[in-house]
Tab-separated table of C-alpha atoms in Angstrom:
chain	number	residue	atom	x	y	z
A	18	ALA	CA	106.009	149.532	97.566
A	19	LYS	CA	105.438	146.249	99.427
A	20	ARG	CA	104.057	144.652	96.257
A	21	ILE	CA	107.168	145.730	94.305
A	22	ALA	CA	109.420	144.352	97.046
A	23	ASP	CA	107.492	141.053	96.960
A	24	ILE	CA	107.893	140.880	93.172
A	25	ARG	CA	111.638	141.570	93.440
A	26	LEU	CA	112.027	138.942	96.163
A	27	THR	CA	110.139	136.450	94.008
A	28	GLN	CA	112.333	137.272	90.997
A	29	GLU	CA	115.495	136.873	93.099
A	30	ARG	CA	114.301	133.497	94.424
A	31	LYS	CA	113.506	132.311	90.900
A	32	LYS	CA	117.054	133.190	89.800
A	33	ALA	CA	118.537	131.208	92.697
A	34	MET	CA	116.047	128.355	92.291
A	35	LYS	CA	117.496	124.867	92.084
A	36	TYR	CA	114.330	122.746	91.887
A	37	GLN	CA	110.641	123.517	91.465
A	38	TYR	CA	107.691	121.138	91.487
A	39	THR	CA	103.957	121.667	91.197
A	40	TYR	CA	101.936	118.648	92.242
A	41	ARG	CA	98.943	117.273	94.101
A	42	ASN	CA	99.303	114.082	96.113
A	43	THR	CA	96.949	111.329	95.019
A	44	ALA	CA	95.145	108.684	97.056
A	45	SER	CA	97.748	106.184	95.902
A	46	ASP	CA	100.598	108.417	97.152
A	47	ILE	CA	98.993	108.825	100.578
A	48	TRP	CA	98.164	105.108	100.790
A	49	GLN	CA	101.722	104.144	99.874
A	50	LEU	CA	103.075	106.453	102.586
A	51	SER	CA	100.770	104.964	105.217
A	52	MET	CA	101.758	101.422	104.212
A	53	TYR	CA	105.458	102.320	104.618
A	54	TYR	CA	104.807	103.585	108.104
A	55	ILE	CA	102.595	100.693	109.146
A	56	TYR	CA	104.808	97.911	107.828
A	57	GLY	CA	108.111	99.684	108.404
A	58	SER	CA	107.538	99.963	112.143
A	59	MET	CA	106.985	97.757	115.166
A	60	VAL	CA	103.269	97.812	114.379
A	61	GLY	CA	104.009	96.067	111.082
A	62	VAL	CA	106.119	93.434	112.844
A	63	CYS	CA	103.245	92.783	115.274
A	64	ASN	CA	100.813	92.566	112.332
A	65	ILE	CA	102.988	89.952	110.634
A	66	ILE	CA	103.445	87.933	113.849
A	67	PHE	CA	99.687	88.051	114.559
A	68	THR	CA	98.829	86.919	111.024
A	69	ALA	CA	101.369	84.074	111.135
A	70	ALA	CA	100.121	82.962	114.575
A	71	VAL	CA	96.480	82.969	113.484
A	72	PHE	CA	97.398	81.076	110.323
A	73	ALA	CA	99.346	78.473	112.338
A	74	LEU	CA	96.454	78.134	114.804
A	75	GLY	CA	94.043	77.691	111.914
A	76	VAL	CA	96.169	74.988	110.296
A	77	ALA	CA	96.599	73.141	113.617
A	78	ARG	CA	92.923	73.242	114.640
A	79	TRP	CA	91.017	73.496	111.359
A	80	ASN	CA	89.679	69.921	111.213
A	81	SER	CA	88.567	69.841	114.839
A	82	SER	CA	86.911	73.275	114.981
A	83	GLY	CA	83.428	74.606	114.434
A	84	LEU	CA	82.106	77.166	111.969
A	85	PHE	CA	82.559	80.195	114.301
A	86	PHE	CA	86.242	79.339	114.884
A	87	LYS	CA	86.846	78.913	111.137
A	88	ILE	CA	85.240	82.299	110.381
A	89	CYS	CA	87.394	83.958	113.069
A	90	ILE	CA	90.549	82.337	111.650
A	91	ILE	CA	89.706	83.468	108.107
A	92	LEU	CA	89.007	87.024	109.311
A	93	GLY	CA	92.173	87.000	111.432
A	94	CYS	CA	94.274	85.875	108.482
A	95	CYS	CA	92.740	88.575	106.255
A	96	LEU	CA	92.814	91.429	108.780
A	97	PHE	CA	96.309	92.810	108.209
A	98	PRO	CA	97.222	91.639	104.702
A	99	LEU	CA	93.856	92.564	103.103
A	100	ILE	CA	91.387	94.465	105.291
A	101	GLN	CA	93.833	96.988	106.793
A	102	PRO	CA	95.289	98.069	103.406
A	103	VAL	CA	91.780	98.441	101.935
A	104	LEU	CA	90.686	100.602	104.885
A	105	ALA	CA	93.917	102.618	104.643
A	106	PHE	CA	93.222	103.243	100.944
A	107	TRP	CA	89.674	104.341	101.728
A	108	LYS	CA	91.062	106.848	104.255
A	109	ALA	CA	93.748	107.982	101.765
A	110	ARG	CA	91.099	108.485	99.090
A	111	ASN	CA	89.141	110.756	101.442
A	112	GLN	CA	92.306	112.684	102.342
A	113	ALA	CA	93.239	113.119	98.678
A	114	ALA	CA	89.720	114.322	97.850
A	115	ALA	CA	90.153	117.060	100.475
A	116	ILE	CA	93.224	118.404	98.621
A	117	ARG	CA	91.650	120.931	96.292
A	118	GLN	CA	94.721	122.832	95.059
A	119	ASP	CA	98.142	122.034	93.700
A	120	THR	CA	101.196	122.533	95.873
A	121	LEU	CA	104.088	124.541	94.474
A	122	MET	CA	107.459	123.817	96.063
A	123	ARG	CA	110.726	125.572	95.252
A	124	PHE	CA	114.055	124.483	96.689
A	125	ASP	CA	117.078	126.763	96.673
A	126	ASP	CA	120.136	127.555	98.774
A	127	LYS	CA	118.064	129.599	101.250
A	128	GLY	CA	115.469	126.924	101.926
A	129	ILE	CA	112.088	125.733	100.756
A	130	TYR	CA	109.296	127.922	99.419
A	131	VAL	CA	105.833	126.353	99.624
A	132	LYS	CA	102.650	127.716	98.078
A	133	LEU	CA	99.259	126.077	98.474
A	134	GLY	CA	96.525	128.216	96.972
A	135	GLU	CA	96.949	131.707	98.421
A	136	ASN	CA	98.987	130.484	101.407
A	137	CYS	CA	102.747	130.814	101.126
A	138	SER	CA	105.544	129.941	103.505
A	139	GLU	CA	109.285	129.787	103.486
A	140	ILE	CA	111.195	127.220	105.490
A	141	LYS	CA	114.902	127.701	106.058
A	142	TRP	CA	117.116	124.639	105.834
A	143	GLU	CA	117.872	124.946	109.568
A	144	LYS	CA	114.204	124.092	110.268
A	145	ILE	CA	114.269	120.860	108.270
A	146	ARG	CA	114.737	117.949	110.668
A	147	ARG	CA	115.028	114.961	108.382
A	148	VAL	CA	114.833	113.680	104.854
A	149	ALA	CA	113.896	110.063	104.199
A	150	ARG	CA	114.052	108.095	100.991
A	151	LYS	CA	111.456	105.392	100.535
A	152	PRO	CA	110.846	103.299	97.435
A	153	GLY	CA	108.818	105.585	95.208
A	154	MET	CA	109.094	108.789	97.262
A	155	ILE	CA	111.202	111.254	99.213
A	156	LEU	CA	109.918	112.662	102.507
A	157	ILE	CA	111.111	115.994	103.895
A	158	PHE	CA	110.245	116.530	107.576
A	159	SER	CA	109.927	119.956	109.169
A	160	ASP	CA	109.368	118.267	112.557
A	161	SER	CA	108.876	114.730	113.821
A	162	THR	CA	105.380	114.320	112.338
A	163	HIS	CA	104.924	116.964	109.617
A	164	GLY	CA	106.549	117.142	106.255
A	165	PHE	CA	106.265	116.977	102.504
A	166	VAL	CA	105.867	113.972	100.246
A	167	LEU	CA	107.500	114.143	96.829
A	168	THR	CA	106.871	111.011	94.810
A	169	ASN	CA	108.926	109.696	91.912
A	170	ARG	CA	105.964	110.664	89.716
A	171	VAL	CA	106.690	114.301	90.654
A	172	LEU	CA	110.488	114.137	90.784
A	173	LYS	CA	110.874	112.059	87.613
A	174	GLU	CA	114.505	111.643	86.523
A	175	GLU	CA	115.737	114.244	89.040
A	176	LYS	CA	114.992	112.076	92.093
A	177	ASP	CA	118.593	111.012	92.845
A	178	GLU	CA	120.056	114.454	92.191
A	179	PHE	CA	117.270	116.117	94.203
A	180	TYR	CA	117.752	113.760	97.159
A	181	ALA	CA	121.503	114.433	97.204
A	182	TYR	CA	120.831	118.180	97.092
A	183	VAL	CA	118.389	118.121	100.021
A	184	VAL	CA	120.685	115.888	102.083
A	185	SER	CA	123.601	118.254	101.472
A	186	LYS	CA	121.509	121.231	102.562
A	187	ILE	CA	120.231	119.750	105.816
A	188	ARG	CA	123.657	118.423	106.778
A	189	THR	CA	125.452	121.715	106.146
A	190	ASN	CA	122.760	124.170	107.255
A	191	GLY	CA	120.836	122.417	109.961
A	192	LYS	CA	120.616	119.660	112.486
A	193	GLY	CA	118.818	117.356	110.092
A	194	THR	CA	119.470	113.729	109.315
A	195	ALA	CA	119.002	111.613	106.230
A	196	SER	CA	117.751	108.065	105.991
């Protein structure tokens, strides 16, 4: 009886379904997200200021400095624009390799249905805290640090319509905000 009820519930949700996506985030998706959060925050501002300061110091003292100072200046200038993104990609590649199954997400008037392998969950719109639009992706947060990443690769031509739909749902059904 429970199995029949589950099948009926699934059929009812499919009828009411607005959007459905099956995807697996790639290393590039995860790297792009981490770069947005590094360079879109105060940490990114500090990185830029540090790099500019080291560059200015290097230009001012280059001719009068020794080999050790020059190596430190070169490493300092490369730390945030080159080394940090490479290390972030390496970490993203490892995280993406750990994702072994596709994620199925369905969005309807009741909320969000998420299936990853055999694990399923339903999240009502009232539980969604925020939706953020970044170049190349839409982020849906269930709390301040956890959420779902839907890239333009997944959303395709529906990205604008989908974003408007999610924003309308969190504004009318919950305490969420959009950015």
